[in-house]
mmCIF file of C-alpha atoms and ligand atoms in Angstrom:
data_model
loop_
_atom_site.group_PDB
_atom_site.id
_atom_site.type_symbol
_atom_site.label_atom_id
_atom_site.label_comp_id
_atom_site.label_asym_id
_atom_site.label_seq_id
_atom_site.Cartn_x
_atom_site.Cartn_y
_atom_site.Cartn_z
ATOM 1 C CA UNK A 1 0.000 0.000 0.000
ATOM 2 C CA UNK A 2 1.156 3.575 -1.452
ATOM 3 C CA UNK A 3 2.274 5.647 1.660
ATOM 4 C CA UNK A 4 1.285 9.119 2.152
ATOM 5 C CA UNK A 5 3.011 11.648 4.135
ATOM 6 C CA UNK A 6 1.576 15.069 6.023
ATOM 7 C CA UNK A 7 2.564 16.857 9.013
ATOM 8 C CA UNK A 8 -0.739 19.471 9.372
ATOM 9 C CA UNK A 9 -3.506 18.654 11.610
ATOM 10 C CA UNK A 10 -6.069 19.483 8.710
ATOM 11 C CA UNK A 11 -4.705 16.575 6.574
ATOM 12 C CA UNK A 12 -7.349 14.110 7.663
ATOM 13 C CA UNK A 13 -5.921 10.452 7.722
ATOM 14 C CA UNK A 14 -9.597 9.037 7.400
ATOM 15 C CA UNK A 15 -9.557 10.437 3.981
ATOM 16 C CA UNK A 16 -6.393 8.253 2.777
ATOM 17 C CA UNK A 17 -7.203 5.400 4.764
ATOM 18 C CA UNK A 18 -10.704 5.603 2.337
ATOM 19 C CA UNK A 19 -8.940 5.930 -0.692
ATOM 20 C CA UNK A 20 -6.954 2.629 -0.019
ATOM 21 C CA UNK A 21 -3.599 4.471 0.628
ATOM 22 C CA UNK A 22 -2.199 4.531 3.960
ATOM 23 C CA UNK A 23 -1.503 7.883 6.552
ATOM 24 C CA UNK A 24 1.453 8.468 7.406
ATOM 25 C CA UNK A 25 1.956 11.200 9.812
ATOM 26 C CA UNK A 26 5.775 12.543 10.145
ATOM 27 C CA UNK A 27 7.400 13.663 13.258
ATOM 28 C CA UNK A 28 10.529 15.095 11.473
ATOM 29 C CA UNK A 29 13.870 14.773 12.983
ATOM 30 C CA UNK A 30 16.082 17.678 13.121
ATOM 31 C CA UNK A 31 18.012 18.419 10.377
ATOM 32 C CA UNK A 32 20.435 21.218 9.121
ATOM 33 C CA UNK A 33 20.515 20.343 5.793
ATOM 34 C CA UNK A 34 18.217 19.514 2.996
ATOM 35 C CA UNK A 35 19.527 17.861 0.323
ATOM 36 C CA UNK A 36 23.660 19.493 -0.988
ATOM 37 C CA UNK A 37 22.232 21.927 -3.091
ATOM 38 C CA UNK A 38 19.368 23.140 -1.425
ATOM 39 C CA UNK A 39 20.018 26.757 0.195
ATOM 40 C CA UNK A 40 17.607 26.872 3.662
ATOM 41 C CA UNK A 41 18.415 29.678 4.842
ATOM 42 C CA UNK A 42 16.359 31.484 7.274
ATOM 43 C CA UNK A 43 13.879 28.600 6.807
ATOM 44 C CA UNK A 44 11.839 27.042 10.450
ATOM 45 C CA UNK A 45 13.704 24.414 11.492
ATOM 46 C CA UNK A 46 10.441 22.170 11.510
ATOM 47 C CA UNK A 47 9.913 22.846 7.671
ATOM 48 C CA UNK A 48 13.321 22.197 6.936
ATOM 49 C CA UNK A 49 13.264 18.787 8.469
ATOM 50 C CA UNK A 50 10.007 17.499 7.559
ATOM 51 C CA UNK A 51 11.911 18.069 3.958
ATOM 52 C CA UNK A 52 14.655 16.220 5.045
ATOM 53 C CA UNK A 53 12.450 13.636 6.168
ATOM 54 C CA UNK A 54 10.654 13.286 2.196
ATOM 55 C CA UNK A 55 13.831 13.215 0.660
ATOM 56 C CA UNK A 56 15.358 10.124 2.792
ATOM 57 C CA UNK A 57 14.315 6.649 1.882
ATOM 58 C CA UNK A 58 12.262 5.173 1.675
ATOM 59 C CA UNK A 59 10.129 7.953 -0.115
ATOM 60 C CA UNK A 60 6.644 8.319 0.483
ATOM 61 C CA UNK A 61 4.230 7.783 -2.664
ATOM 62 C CA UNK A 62 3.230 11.393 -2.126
ATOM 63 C CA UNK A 63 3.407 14.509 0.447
ATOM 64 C CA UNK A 64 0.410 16.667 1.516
ATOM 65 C CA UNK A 65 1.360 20.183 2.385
ATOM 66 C CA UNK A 66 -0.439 22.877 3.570
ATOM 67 C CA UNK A 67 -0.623 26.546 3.316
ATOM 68 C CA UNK A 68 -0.955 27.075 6.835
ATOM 69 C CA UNK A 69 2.149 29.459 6.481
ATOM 70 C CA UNK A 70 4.852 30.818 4.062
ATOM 71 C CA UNK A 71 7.455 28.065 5.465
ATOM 72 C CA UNK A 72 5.536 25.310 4.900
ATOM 73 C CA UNK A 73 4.488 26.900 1.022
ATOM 74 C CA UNK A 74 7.978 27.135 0.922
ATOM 75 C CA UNK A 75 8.855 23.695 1.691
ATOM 76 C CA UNK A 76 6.066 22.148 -0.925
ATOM 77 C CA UNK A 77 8.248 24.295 -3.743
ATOM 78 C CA UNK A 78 11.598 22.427 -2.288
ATOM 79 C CA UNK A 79 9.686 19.400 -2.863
ATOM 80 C CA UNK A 80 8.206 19.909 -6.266
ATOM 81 C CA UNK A 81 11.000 19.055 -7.997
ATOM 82 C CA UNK A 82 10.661 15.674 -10.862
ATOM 83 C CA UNK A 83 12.535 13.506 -9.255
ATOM 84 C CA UNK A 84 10.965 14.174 -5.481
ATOM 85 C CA UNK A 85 7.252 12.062 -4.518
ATOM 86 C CA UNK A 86 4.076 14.210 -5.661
ATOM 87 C CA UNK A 87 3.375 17.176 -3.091
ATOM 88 C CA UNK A 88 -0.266 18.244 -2.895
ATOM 89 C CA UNK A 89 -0.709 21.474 -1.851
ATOM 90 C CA UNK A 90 -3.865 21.857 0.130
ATOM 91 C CA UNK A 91 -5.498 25.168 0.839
ATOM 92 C CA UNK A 92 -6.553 26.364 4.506
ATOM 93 C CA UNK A 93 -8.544 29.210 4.839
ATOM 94 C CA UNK A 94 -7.278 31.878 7.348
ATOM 95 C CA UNK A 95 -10.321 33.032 8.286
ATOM 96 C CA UNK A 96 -12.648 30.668 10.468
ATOM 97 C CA UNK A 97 -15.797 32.471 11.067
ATOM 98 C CA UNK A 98 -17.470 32.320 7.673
ATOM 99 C CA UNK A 99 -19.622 29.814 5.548
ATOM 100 C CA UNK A 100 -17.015 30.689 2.874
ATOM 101 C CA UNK A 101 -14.306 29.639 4.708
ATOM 102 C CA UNK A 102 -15.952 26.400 5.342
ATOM 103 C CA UNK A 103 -17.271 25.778 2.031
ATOM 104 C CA UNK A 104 -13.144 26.497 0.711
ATOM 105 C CA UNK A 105 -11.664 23.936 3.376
ATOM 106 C CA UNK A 106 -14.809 21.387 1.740
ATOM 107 C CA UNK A 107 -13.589 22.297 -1.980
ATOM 108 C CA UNK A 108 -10.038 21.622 -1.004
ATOM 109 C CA UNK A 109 -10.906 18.162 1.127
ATOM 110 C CA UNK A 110 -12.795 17.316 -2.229
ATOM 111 C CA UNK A 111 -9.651 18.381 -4.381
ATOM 112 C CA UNK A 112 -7.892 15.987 -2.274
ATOM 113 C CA UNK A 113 -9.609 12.947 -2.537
ATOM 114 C CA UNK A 114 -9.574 13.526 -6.505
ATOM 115 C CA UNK A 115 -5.624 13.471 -5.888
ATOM 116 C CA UNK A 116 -5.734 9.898 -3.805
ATOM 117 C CA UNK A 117 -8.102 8.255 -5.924
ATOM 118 C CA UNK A 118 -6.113 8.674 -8.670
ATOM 119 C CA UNK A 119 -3.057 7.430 -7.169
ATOM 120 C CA UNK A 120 -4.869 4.472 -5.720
ATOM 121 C CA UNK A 121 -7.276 3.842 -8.295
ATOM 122 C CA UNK A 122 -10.082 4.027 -5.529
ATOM 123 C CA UNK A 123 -12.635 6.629 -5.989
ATOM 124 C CA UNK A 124 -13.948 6.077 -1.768
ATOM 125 C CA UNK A 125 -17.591 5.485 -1.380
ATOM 126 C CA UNK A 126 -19.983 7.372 1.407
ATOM 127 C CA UNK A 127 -19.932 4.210 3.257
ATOM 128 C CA UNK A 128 -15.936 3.706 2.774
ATOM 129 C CA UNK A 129 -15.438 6.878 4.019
ATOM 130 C CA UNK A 130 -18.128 6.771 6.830
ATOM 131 C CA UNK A 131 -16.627 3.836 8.020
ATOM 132 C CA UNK A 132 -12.597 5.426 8.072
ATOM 133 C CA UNK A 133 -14.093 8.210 10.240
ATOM 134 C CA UNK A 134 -15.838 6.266 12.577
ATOM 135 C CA UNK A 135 -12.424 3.506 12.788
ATOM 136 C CA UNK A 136 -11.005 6.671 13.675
ATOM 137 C CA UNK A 137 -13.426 8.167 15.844
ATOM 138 C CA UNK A 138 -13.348 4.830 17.701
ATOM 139 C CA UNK A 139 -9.511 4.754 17.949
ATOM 140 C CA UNK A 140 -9.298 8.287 19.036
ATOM 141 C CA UNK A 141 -11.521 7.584 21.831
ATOM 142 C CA UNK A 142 -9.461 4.831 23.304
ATOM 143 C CA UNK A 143 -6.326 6.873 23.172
ATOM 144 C CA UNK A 144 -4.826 9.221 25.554
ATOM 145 C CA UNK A 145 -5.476 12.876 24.495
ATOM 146 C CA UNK A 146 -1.954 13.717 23.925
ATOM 147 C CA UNK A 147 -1.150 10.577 22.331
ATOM 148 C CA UNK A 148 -3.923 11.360 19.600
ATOM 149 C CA UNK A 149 -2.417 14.063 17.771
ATOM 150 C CA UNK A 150 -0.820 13.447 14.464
ATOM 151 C CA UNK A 151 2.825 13.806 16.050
ATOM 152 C CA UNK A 152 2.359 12.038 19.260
ATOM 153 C CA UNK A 153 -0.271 9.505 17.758
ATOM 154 C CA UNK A 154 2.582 7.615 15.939
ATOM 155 C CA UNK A 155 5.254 8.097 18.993
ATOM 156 C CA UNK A 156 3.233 6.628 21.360
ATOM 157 C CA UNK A 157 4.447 9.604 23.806
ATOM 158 C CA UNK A 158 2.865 10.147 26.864
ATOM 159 C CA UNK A 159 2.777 13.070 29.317
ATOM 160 C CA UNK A 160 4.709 12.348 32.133
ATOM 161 C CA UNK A 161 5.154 13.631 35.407
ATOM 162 C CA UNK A 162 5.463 12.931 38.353
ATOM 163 C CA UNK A 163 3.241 13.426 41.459
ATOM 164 C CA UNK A 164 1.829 15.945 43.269
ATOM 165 C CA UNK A 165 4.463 17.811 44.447
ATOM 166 C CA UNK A 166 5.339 19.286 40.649
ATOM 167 C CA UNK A 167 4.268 22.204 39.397
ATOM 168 C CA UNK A 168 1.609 21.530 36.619
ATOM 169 C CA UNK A 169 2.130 23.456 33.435
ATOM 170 C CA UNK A 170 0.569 23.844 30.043
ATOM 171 C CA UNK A 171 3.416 23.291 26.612
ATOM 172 C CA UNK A 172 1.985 25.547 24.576
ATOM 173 C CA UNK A 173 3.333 26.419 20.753
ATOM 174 C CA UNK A 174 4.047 24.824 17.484
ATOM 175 C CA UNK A 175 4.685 21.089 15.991
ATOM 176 C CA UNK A 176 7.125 19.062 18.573
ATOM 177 C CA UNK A 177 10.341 17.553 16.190
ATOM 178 C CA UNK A 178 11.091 14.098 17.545
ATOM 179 C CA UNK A 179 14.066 15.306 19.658
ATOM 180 C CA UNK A 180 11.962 17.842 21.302
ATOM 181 C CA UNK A 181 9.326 15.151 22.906
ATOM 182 C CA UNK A 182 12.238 15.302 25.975
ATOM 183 C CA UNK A 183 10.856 18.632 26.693
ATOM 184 C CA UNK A 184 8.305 16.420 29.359
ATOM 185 C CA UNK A 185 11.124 13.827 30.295
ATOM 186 C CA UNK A 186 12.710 17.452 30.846
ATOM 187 C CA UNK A 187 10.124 19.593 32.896
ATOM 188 C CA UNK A 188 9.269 16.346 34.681
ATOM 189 C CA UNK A 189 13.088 16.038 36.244
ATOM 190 C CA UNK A 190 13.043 19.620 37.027
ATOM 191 C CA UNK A 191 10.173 19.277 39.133
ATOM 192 C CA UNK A 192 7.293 20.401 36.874
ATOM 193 C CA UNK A 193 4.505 18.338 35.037
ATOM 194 C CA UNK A 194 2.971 19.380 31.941
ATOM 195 C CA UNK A 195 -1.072 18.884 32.518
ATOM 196 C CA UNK A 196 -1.990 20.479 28.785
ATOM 197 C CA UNK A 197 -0.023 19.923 25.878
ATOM 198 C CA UNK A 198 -1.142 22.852 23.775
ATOM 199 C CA UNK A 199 1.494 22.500 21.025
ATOM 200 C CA UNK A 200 0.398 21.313 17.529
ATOM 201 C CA UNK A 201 1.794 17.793 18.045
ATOM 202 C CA UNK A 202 -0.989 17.684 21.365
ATOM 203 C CA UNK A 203 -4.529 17.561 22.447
ATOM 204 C CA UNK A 204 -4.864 20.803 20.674
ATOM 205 C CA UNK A 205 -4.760 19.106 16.992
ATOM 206 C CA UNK A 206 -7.882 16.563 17.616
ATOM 207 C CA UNK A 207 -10.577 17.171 15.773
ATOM 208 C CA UNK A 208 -13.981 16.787 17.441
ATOM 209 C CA UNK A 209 -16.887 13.797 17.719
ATOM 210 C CA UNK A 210 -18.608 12.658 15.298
ATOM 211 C CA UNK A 211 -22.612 13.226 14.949
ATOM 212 C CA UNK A 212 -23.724 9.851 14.194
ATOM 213 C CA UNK A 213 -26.975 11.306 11.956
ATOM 214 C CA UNK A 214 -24.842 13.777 10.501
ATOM 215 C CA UNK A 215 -22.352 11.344 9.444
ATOM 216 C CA UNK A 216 -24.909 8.826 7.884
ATOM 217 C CA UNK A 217 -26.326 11.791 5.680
ATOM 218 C CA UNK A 218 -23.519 12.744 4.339
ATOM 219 C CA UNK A 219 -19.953 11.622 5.253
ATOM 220 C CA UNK A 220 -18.031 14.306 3.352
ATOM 221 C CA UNK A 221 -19.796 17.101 5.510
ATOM 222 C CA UNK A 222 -19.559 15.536 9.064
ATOM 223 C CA UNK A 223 -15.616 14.996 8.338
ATOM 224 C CA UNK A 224 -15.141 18.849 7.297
ATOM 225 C CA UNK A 225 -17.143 19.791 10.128
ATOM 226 C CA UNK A 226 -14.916 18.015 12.545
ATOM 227 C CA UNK A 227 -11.802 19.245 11.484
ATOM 228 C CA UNK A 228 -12.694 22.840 10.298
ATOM 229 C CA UNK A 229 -14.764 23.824 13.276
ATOM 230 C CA UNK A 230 -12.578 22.358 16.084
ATOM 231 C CA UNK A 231 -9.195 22.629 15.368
ATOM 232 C CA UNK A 232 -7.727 26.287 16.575
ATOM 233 C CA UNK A 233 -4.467 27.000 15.142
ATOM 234 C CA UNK A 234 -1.868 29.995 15.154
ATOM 235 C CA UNK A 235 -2.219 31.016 11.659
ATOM 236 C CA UNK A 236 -6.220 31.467 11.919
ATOM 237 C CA UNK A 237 -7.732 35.117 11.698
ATOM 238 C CA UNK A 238 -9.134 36.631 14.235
ATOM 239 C CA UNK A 239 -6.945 34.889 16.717
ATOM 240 C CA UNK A 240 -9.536 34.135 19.428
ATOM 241 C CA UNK A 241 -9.846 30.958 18.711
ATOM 242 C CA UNK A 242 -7.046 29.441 19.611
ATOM 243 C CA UNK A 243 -6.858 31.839 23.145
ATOM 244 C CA UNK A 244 -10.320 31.144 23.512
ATOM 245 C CA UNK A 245 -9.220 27.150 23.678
ATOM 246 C CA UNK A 246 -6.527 27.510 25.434
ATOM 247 C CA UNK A 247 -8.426 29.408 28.335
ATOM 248 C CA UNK A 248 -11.508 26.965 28.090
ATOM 249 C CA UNK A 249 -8.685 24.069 28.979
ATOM 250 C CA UNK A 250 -7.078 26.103 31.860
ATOM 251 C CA UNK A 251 -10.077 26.692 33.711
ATOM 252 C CA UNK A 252 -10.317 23.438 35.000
ATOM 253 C CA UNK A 253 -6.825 22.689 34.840
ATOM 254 C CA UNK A 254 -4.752 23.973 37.789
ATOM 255 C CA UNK A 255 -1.715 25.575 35.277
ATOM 256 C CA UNK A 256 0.713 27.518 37.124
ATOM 257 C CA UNK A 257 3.111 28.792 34.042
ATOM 258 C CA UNK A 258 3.308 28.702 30.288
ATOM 259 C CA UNK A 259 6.013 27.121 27.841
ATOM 260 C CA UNK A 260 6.207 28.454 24.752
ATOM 261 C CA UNK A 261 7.529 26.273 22.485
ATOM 262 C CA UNK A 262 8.471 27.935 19.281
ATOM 263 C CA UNK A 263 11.686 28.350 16.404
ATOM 264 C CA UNK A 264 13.309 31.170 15.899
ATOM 265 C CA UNK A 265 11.963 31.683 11.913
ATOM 266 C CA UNK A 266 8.324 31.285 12.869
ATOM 267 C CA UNK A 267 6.437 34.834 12.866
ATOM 268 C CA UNK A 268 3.235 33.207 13.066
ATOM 269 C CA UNK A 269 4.542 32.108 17.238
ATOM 270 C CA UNK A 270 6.823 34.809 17.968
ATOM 271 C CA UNK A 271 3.541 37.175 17.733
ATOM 272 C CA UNK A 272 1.709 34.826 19.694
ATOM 273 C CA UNK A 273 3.638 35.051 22.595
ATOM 274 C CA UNK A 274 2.529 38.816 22.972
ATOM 275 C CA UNK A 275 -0.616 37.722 22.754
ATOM 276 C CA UNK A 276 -0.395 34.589 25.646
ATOM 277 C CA UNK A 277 0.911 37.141 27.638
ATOM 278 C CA UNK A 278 -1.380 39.908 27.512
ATOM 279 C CA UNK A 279 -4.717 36.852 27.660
ATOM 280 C CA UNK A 280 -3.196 35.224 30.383
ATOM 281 C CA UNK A 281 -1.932 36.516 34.128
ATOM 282 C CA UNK A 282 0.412 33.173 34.332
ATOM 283 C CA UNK A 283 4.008 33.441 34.074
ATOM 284 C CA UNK A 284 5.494 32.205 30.887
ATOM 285 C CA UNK A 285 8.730 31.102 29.493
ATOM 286 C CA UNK A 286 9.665 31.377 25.686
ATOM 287 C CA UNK A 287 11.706 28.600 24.517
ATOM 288 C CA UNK A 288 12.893 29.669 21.045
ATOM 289 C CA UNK A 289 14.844 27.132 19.355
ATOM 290 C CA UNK A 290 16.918 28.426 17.067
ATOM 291 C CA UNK A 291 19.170 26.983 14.091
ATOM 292 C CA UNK A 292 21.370 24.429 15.463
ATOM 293 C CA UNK A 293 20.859 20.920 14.571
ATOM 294 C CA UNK A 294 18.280 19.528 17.063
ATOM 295 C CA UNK A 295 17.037 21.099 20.658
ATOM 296 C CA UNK A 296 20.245 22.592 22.729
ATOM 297 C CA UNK A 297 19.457 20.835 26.125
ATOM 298 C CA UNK A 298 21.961 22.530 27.958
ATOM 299 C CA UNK A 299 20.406 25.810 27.490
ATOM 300 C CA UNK A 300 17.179 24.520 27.603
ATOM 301 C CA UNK A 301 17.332 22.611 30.865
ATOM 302 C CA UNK A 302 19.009 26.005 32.283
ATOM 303 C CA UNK A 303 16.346 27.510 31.188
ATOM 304 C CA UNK A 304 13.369 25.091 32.299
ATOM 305 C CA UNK A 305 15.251 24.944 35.831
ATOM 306 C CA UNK A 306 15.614 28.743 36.231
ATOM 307 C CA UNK A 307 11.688 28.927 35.332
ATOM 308 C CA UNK A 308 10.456 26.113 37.854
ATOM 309 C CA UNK A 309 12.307 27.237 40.602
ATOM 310 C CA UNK A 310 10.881 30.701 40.425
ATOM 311 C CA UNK A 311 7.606 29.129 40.514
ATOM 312 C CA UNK A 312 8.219 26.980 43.578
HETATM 313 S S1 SF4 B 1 6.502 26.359 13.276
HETATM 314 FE FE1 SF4 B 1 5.713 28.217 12.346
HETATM 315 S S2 SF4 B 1 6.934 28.565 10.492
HETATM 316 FE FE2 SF4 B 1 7.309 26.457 11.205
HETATM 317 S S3 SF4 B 1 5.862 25.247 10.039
HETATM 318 FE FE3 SF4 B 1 4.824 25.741 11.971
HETATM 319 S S4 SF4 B 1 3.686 27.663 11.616
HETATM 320 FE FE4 SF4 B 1 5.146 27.364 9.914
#
């Protein structure tokens, strides 16, 4: 079976499971390089890797990108090259609040089955692809909330912790590389316990429940609605949304601080952390990561320590 490779929490994976090709969601490692020739300059260390990751082997049958930012735009042109797997480029709206909005993330789901039928030869049926979102549903609800998101989903990470004694905190920021799931092994041995993982590779990518009725009557529908009206991200206008979620999840959660996890190229989280502080009367730590090749734990455990022990 073909595989297909995305990184976005709008790619949904009940769609290619449908069409007969199988998901497979990438948590990149870091890289400094892409390819010799490629210059990367000034590119987010996440999109840099997860194009790394296409161009090892083995090679996916074909990448789905998304336009959730310029970086990630900018890796699907690094990967439209002949002799690199097929990128799709899917669409996201940046505005939530609008029927046109919705009806553009439909058009683009739609565009995207076209594209995995063909390469499959499966055009899915209603019932095909009813039954992919309930498998999903089904698995979803069985599995921690942490360890559902497309990144953590396939690491089989937990959040850890420890007991009572350390300070909870919410991780809050962009998509997690695979070095940087330490950050709870981290927090955890510097006496702190993140209770809400509020980065893209969390709790914060899930879509929502299915409606049963609304999934008999038309499959298509329910599965946009899931994913378009649930999912809060960074890159979504006005930004409300994804405050508004966070703060839903911290009133009954007993967060003392915030963690910003975000890389040093990344507008889109740098602005946000203005934003997180100005919503929120919690203390936060930014935890850039900048252009070397994976996390620096040094600084970041000096970092993490320095912040938990002013909480204590
Ligand atoms: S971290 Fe920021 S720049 Fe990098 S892919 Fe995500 S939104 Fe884009």
């Amino acid at each position: 079976m073909r595989r297909i490779a995305y990184c976005c929490p709008f790619v949904p994976p009940e769609l290619i499971s449908a069409c007969r090709l199988q998901p497979r969601p990438i948590i990149p490692r870091a890289s400094s390089r892409v390819g010799g020739a490629v210059s990367v300059a000034g590119m987010c260390p996440y999109a840099r890797a997860f194009v790394a990751e296409m161009l090892n082997e083995p090679r996916p049958g074909a990448v789905i990108l998304t336009t959730r930012c310029d970086q990630m735009r900018r890796a699907a042109d690094l990967l439209s090259q002949p002799q690199h797997p097929s990128v799709f480029l899917l669409n996201l709206p940046k505005t939530w609040q609008t029927r046109s909005a919705r009806e553009l993330y439909h058009s683009e789901l739609a565009r995207l089955v076209r594209f995995l039928a063909e390469l499959s030869g499966h055009m899915p049926s209603d019932q095909d692809l009813a039954q992919s979102t309930r498998q999903y549903a089904h698995r979803r609800r069985f599995q921690n909330d942490s360890t559902c998101a497309p990144a953590a989903r396939s690491s089989g990470t937990k959040v850890k912790g420890g007991g009572n004694s350390h300070v909870p905190l919410a991780l809050v920021g962009g998509p997690l590389l695979r070095e940087h799931l330490a950050v709870f092994d981290l927090v955890s041995a510097c006496g702190g316990r993140i209770i809400l993982n509020a980065t893209e590779s969390g709790e914060r990518s899930l879509p929502g429940q299915i409606d049963e009725s609304q999934l008999a009557c038309s499959p298509f529908n329910e599965l946009t609605r899931i994913y378009f009206e649930f999912i809060p991200d960074v890159f979504q206008r006005p930004g409300t949304r994804l405050l508004n979620w966070i703060e839903d999840r911290l009133r009954d959660r007993p967060v003392r601080g915030l963690i910003v996890h975000r890389y040093v190229w990344c507008d889109l989280w740098h602005a946000q952390v203005a934003r997180l502080r100005d919503r929120f009367d919690l203390p936060l730590l930014d935890l850039d990561h900048g252009d070397q090749d994976g996390p620096n734990t040094i600084r970041l455990s000096t970092r993490v320590q320095a912040f938990l022990e002013a909480l204590r």
